[in-house]
Amino acid sequence: MIDTYDIIGDTLKVEFLENDKITVQLYSNIDISDRSNLGVLLKEIGIYLKKKYDYLFDGLYDVEAFQYSNYFIFEIEKVEEYPAIDFNISFHPNRRMLMEFDDEDYINGCKYFYNGKYYVDFELASHYLNCFEFCNVIYSDDVEKILREARIVF
């Protein structure tokens, strides 16, 4: 039997938002060329949430799954009661992500500056910065808006 740690690792960030919305960010080396492995990841996230927060998935959920390399972000929203657990998954592989900082001194070199925050490409900094501790990860349509409107600073 594969341990949850082997699939989702020990680096996981969970945010409980309003109205049965959860955001989970994690690193995993799971092979996503087989899309059914997204379901495996969700199952393991469910086990983790139950153990750590006593939160139990029950009902029908819409899931937006964003992935860049071995980094995943799951936006999970309960949409209705249902006698079993079911996930409608929209998968967005290889999505560009940015790391957001309040202070420009965390990263040397080229950065984007937008609305008082500094941004760097996730792929440039994620290997030596703990993105759970030092920054926010920006993804989805927010990335394109920032890149379109930001100034490049050094």
PDB file of C-alpha atoms in Angstrom:
ATOM      1  CA  MET A   1       0.000   0.000   0.000  1.00  0.00           C
ATOM      2  CA  ILE A   2       1.282   3.461  -0.909  1.00  0.00           C
ATOM      3  CA  ASP A   3       1.430   5.897   1.989  1.00  0.00           C
ATOM      4  CA  THR A   4      -0.189   9.331   1.571  1.00  0.00           C
ATOM      5  CA  TYR A   5       3.231  10.874   2.192  1.00  0.00           C
ATOM      6  CA  ASP A   6       4.587   9.151  -0.926  1.00  0.00           C
ATOM      7  CA  ILE A   7       1.916  10.754  -3.125  1.00  0.00           C
ATOM      8  CA  ILE A   8       1.417  14.226  -1.675  1.00  0.00           C
ATOM      9  CA  GLY A   9       4.633  14.644   0.297  1.00  0.00           C
ATOM     10  CA  ASP A  10       4.865  16.622   3.495  1.00  0.00           C
ATOM     11  CA  THR A  11       4.564  20.050   1.876  1.00  0.00           C
ATOM     12  CA  LEU A  12       0.948  21.006   1.630  1.00  0.00           C
ATOM     13  CA  LYS A  13      -0.940  24.275   2.066  1.00  0.00           C
ATOM     14  CA  VAL A  14      -4.677  24.220   2.773  1.00  0.00           C
ATOM     15  CA  GLU A  15      -6.977  27.243   2.865  1.00  0.00           C
ATOM     16  CA  PHE A  16     -10.595  26.883   3.928  1.00  0.00           C
ATOM     17  CA  LEU A  17     -12.576  29.637   2.240  1.00  0.00           C
ATOM     18  CA  GLU A  18     -16.234  30.617   2.536  1.00  0.00           C
ATOM     19  CA  ASN A  19     -19.158  28.428   1.438  1.00  0.00           C
ATOM     20  CA  ASP A  20     -17.490  25.018   1.246  1.00  0.00           C
ATOM     21  CA  LYS A  21     -14.526  26.197  -0.837  1.00  0.00           C
ATOM     22  CA  ILE A  22     -11.046  24.846  -0.236  1.00  0.00           C
ATOM     23  CA  THR A  23      -7.762  25.607  -1.944  1.00  0.00           C
ATOM     24  CA  VAL A  24      -5.004  23.013  -1.659  1.00  0.00           C
ATOM     25  CA  GLN A  25      -1.473  23.581  -2.924  1.00  0.00           C
ATOM     26  CA  LEU A  26       1.065  20.783  -2.955  1.00  0.00           C
ATOM     27  CA  TYR A  27       4.096  19.211  -4.522  1.00  0.00           C
ATOM     28  CA  SER A  28       3.728  15.694  -5.889  1.00  0.00           C
ATOM     29  CA  ASN A  29       5.793  13.436  -8.108  1.00  0.00           C
ATOM     30  CA  ILE A  30       2.713  11.553  -9.272  1.00  0.00           C
ATOM     31  CA  ASP A  31       2.584  10.766 -13.005  1.00  0.00           C
ATOM     32  CA  ILE A  32      -0.175  12.924 -14.458  1.00  0.00           C
ATOM     33  CA  SER A  33       0.103  11.548 -17.976  1.00  0.00           C
ATOM     34  CA  ASP A  34      -2.599   9.187 -16.698  1.00  0.00           C
ATOM     35  CA  ARG A  35      -5.383  11.630 -15.850  1.00  0.00           C
ATOM     36  CA  SER A  36      -6.976   9.166 -13.421  1.00  0.00           C
ATOM     37  CA  ASN A  37      -4.071   9.997 -11.108  1.00  0.00           C
ATOM     38  CA  LEU A  38      -5.756  13.347 -10.442  1.00  0.00           C
ATOM     39  CA  GLY A  39      -8.471  11.321  -8.728  1.00  0.00           C
ATOM     40  CA  VAL A  40      -5.777   9.535  -6.728  1.00  0.00           C
ATOM     41  CA  LEU A  41      -4.403  12.918  -5.638  1.00  0.00           C
ATOM     42  CA  LEU A  42      -7.881  14.073  -4.595  1.00  0.00           C
ATOM     43  CA  LYS A  43      -8.395  10.870  -2.620  1.00  0.00           C
ATOM     44  CA  GLU A  44      -5.108  11.393  -0.802  1.00  0.00           C
ATOM     45  CA  ILE A  45      -5.994  15.051  -0.157  1.00  0.00           C
ATOM     46  CA  GLY A  46      -9.273  13.813   1.330  1.00  0.00           C
ATOM     47  CA  ILE A  47      -7.415  11.417   3.642  1.00  0.00           C
ATOM     48  CA  TYR A  48      -5.078  14.220   4.700  1.00  0.00           C
ATOM     49  CA  LEU A  49      -7.973  16.649   5.366  1.00  0.00           C
ATOM     50  CA  LYS A  50      -9.787  14.045   7.452  1.00  0.00           C
ATOM     51  CA  LYS A  51      -6.711  13.248   9.563  1.00  0.00           C
ATOM     52  CA  LYS A  52      -5.494  16.819  10.036  1.00  0.00           C
ATOM     53  CA  TYR A  53      -8.706  18.892  10.097  1.00  0.00           C
ATOM     54  CA  ASP A  54     -11.480  16.318  10.598  1.00  0.00           C
ATOM     55  CA  TYR A  55     -12.913  17.520   7.253  1.00  0.00           C
ATOM     56  CA  LEU A  56     -14.745  14.922   5.215  1.00  0.00           C
ATOM     57  CA  PHE A  57     -15.590  15.158   1.523  1.00  0.00           C
ATOM     58  CA  ASP A  58     -19.277  14.353   0.995  1.00  0.00           C
ATOM     59  CA  GLY A  59     -21.354  15.397  -1.978  1.00  0.00           C
ATOM     60  CA  LEU A  60     -20.704  16.770  -5.450  1.00  0.00           C
ATOM     61  CA  TYR A  61     -17.669  19.000  -5.994  1.00  0.00           C
ATOM     62  CA  ASP A  62     -16.344  21.129  -8.827  1.00  0.00           C
ATOM     63  CA  VAL A  63     -12.553  21.007  -8.947  1.00  0.00           C
ATOM     64  CA  GLU A  64     -10.206  23.264 -10.890  1.00  0.00           C
ATOM     65  CA  ALA A  65      -6.763  21.622 -10.955  1.00  0.00           C
ATOM     66  CA  PHE A  66      -3.783  23.708 -12.045  1.00  0.00           C
ATOM     67  CA  GLN A  67      -0.375  22.158 -12.564  1.00  0.00           C
ATOM     68  CA  TYR A  68       3.118  23.342 -13.333  1.00  0.00           C
ATOM     69  CA  SER A  69       5.859  20.713 -13.212  1.00  0.00           C
ATOM     70  CA  ASN A  70       5.294  18.879  -9.923  1.00  0.00           C
ATOM     71  CA  TYR A  71       3.328  21.700  -8.258  1.00  0.00           C
ATOM     72  CA  PHE A  72      -0.457  21.441  -8.075  1.00  0.00           C
ATOM     73  CA  ILE A  73      -3.197  23.809  -6.995  1.00  0.00           C
ATOM     74  CA  PHE A  74      -6.690  22.456  -6.440  1.00  0.00           C
ATOM     75  CA  GLU A  75      -9.667  24.776  -6.073  1.00  0.00           C
ATOM     76  CA  ILE A  76     -12.372  22.562  -4.591  1.00  0.00           C
ATOM     77  CA  GLU A  77     -15.962  23.760  -4.204  1.00  0.00           C
ATOM     78  CA  LYS A  78     -18.923  21.784  -2.953  1.00  0.00           C
ATOM     79  CA  VAL A  79     -21.825  22.405  -5.316  1.00  0.00           C
ATOM     80  CA  GLU A  80     -24.547  20.180  -3.879  1.00  0.00           C
ATOM     81  CA  GLU A  81     -25.417  17.394  -1.518  1.00  0.00           C
ATOM     82  CA  TYR A  82     -25.070  13.949  -3.036  1.00  0.00           C
ATOM     83  CA  PRO A  83     -25.298  10.462  -1.534  1.00  0.00           C
ATOM     84  CA  ALA A  84     -21.680   9.729  -2.503  1.00  0.00           C
ATOM     85  CA  ILE A  85     -18.501  11.654  -3.289  1.00  0.00           C
ATOM     86  CA  ASP A  86     -18.143  12.851  -6.866  1.00  0.00           C
ATOM     87  CA  PHE A  87     -15.694  15.302  -8.442  1.00  0.00           C
ATOM     88  CA  ASN A  88     -16.143  17.225 -11.698  1.00  0.00           C
ATOM     89  CA  ILE A  89     -12.501  17.951 -12.524  1.00  0.00           C
ATOM     90  CA  SER A  90     -11.246  20.603 -14.944  1.00  0.00           C
ATOM     91  CA  PHE A  91      -7.523  20.091 -15.446  1.00  0.00           C
ATOM     92  CA  HIS A  92      -5.173  22.869 -16.574  1.00  0.00           C
ATOM     93  CA  PRO A  93      -1.724  21.320 -17.115  1.00  0.00           C
ATOM     94  CA  ASN A  94       1.525  23.214 -17.577  1.00  0.00           C
ATOM     95  CA  ARG A  95       0.063  26.551 -16.519  1.00  0.00           C
ATOM     96  CA  ARG A  96       2.436  29.429 -16.013  1.00  0.00           C
ATOM     97  CA  MET A  97       2.596  30.489 -12.372  1.00  0.00           C
ATOM     98  CA  LEU A  98       4.168  33.415 -10.574  1.00  0.00           C
ATOM     99  CA  MET A  99       5.489  33.786  -7.061  1.00  0.00           C
ATOM    100  CA  GLU A 100       4.314  36.981  -5.322  1.00  0.00           C
ATOM    101  CA  PHE A 101       6.408  38.848  -2.733  1.00  0.00           C
ATOM    102  CA  ASP A 102       5.949  42.013  -0.702  1.00  0.00           C
ATOM    103  CA  ASP A 103       9.694  42.635  -0.578  1.00  0.00           C
ATOM    104  CA  GLU A 104      11.927  42.697  -3.642  1.00  0.00           C
ATOM    105  CA  ASP A 105      14.932  41.444  -1.656  1.00  0.00           C
ATOM    106  CA  TYR A 106      13.775  37.815  -1.645  1.00  0.00           C
ATOM    107  CA  ILE A 107      14.826  37.369  -5.268  1.00  0.00           C
ATOM    108  CA  ASN A 108      17.745  38.826  -7.191  1.00  0.00           C
ATOM    109  CA  GLY A 109      17.524  39.649 -10.863  1.00  0.00           C
ATOM    110  CA  CYS A 110      14.587  40.356 -13.107  1.00  0.00           C
ATOM    111  CA  LYS A 111      11.175  40.739 -11.437  1.00  0.00           C
ATOM    112  CA  TYR A 112       7.768  42.072 -12.338  1.00  0.00           C
ATOM    113  CA  PHE A 113       6.335  44.931 -10.264  1.00  0.00           C
ATOM    114  CA  TYR A 114       2.554  45.350 -10.149  1.00  0.00           C
ATOM    115  CA  ASN A 115       0.235  46.992  -7.582  1.00  0.00           C
ATOM    116  CA  GLY A 116       2.958  47.265  -4.943  1.00  0.00           C
ATOM    117  CA  LYS A 117       4.022  43.607  -5.184  1.00  0.00           C
ATOM    118  CA  TYR A 118       6.935  41.815  -6.830  1.00  0.00           C
ATOM    119  CA  TYR A 119       6.555  38.716  -8.996  1.00  0.00           C
ATOM    120  CA  VAL A 120       8.932  36.170 -10.462  1.00  0.00           C
ATOM    121  CA  ASP A 121       8.294  33.160 -12.647  1.00  0.00           C
ATOM    122  CA  PHE A 122       7.581  30.120 -10.523  1.00  0.00           C
ATOM    123  CA  GLU A 123      10.086  27.995 -12.415  1.00  0.00           C
ATOM    124  CA  LEU A 124      12.935  30.407 -11.636  1.00  0.00           C
ATOM    125  CA  ALA A 125      12.511  30.497  -7.869  1.00  0.00           C
ATOM    126  CA  SER A 126      10.561  27.446  -6.717  1.00  0.00           C
ATOM    127  CA  HIS A 127      13.610  25.197  -6.477  1.00  0.00           C
ATOM    128  CA  TYR A 128      15.248  27.332  -3.768  1.00  0.00           C
ATOM    129  CA  LEU A 129      12.349  29.087  -2.027  1.00  0.00           C
ATOM    130  CA  ASN A 130       9.627  27.552   0.067  1.00  0.00           C
ATOM    131  CA  CYS A 131       6.595  28.981  -1.693  1.00  0.00           C
ATOM    132  CA  PHE A 132       4.362  28.057   1.228  1.00  0.00           C
ATOM    133  CA  GLU A 133       6.347  30.147   3.677  1.00  0.00           C
ATOM    134  CA  PHE A 134       7.701  33.139   1.788  1.00  0.00           C
ATOM    135  CA  CYS A 135       5.202  33.999  -0.920  1.00  0.00           C
ATOM    136  CA  ASN A 136       1.856  33.475  -2.580  1.00  0.00           C
ATOM    137  CA  VAL A 137       1.594  31.494  -5.786  1.00  0.00           C
ATOM    138  CA  ILE A 138      -0.382  33.271  -8.506  1.00  0.00           C
ATOM    139  CA  TYR A 139      -2.036  31.188 -11.221  1.00  0.00           C
ATOM    140  CA  SER A 140      -4.943  31.147 -13.659  1.00  0.00           C
ATOM    141  CA  ASP A 141      -6.008  34.326 -15.469  1.00  0.00           C
ATOM    142  CA  ASP A 142      -4.310  36.517 -12.839  1.00  0.00           C
ATOM    143  CA  VAL A 143      -0.908  35.630 -14.322  1.00  0.00           C
ATOM    144  CA  GLU A 144      -1.702  37.068 -17.756  1.00  0.00           C
ATOM    145  CA  LYS A 145      -3.094  40.274 -16.250  1.00  0.00           C
ATOM    146  CA  ILE A 146       0.024  40.807 -14.140  1.00  0.00           C
ATOM    147  CA  LEU A 147       2.370  40.108 -17.053  1.00  0.00           C
ATOM    148  CA  ARG A 148       0.418  42.470 -19.288  1.00  0.00           C
ATOM    149  CA  GLU A 149       0.355  45.377 -16.828  1.00  0.00           C
ATOM    150  CA  ALA A 150       3.528  44.970 -14.747  1.00  0.00           C
ATOM    151  CA  ARG A 151       6.813  46.823 -15.018  1.00  0.00           C
ATOM    152  CA  ILE A 152      10.023  44.822 -15.255  1.00  0.00           C
ATOM    153  CA  VAL A 153      12.505  45.758 -12.516  1.00  0.00           C
ATOM    154  CA  PHE A 154      15.994  44.505 -11.625  1.00  0.00           C
TER     155      PHE A 154
END
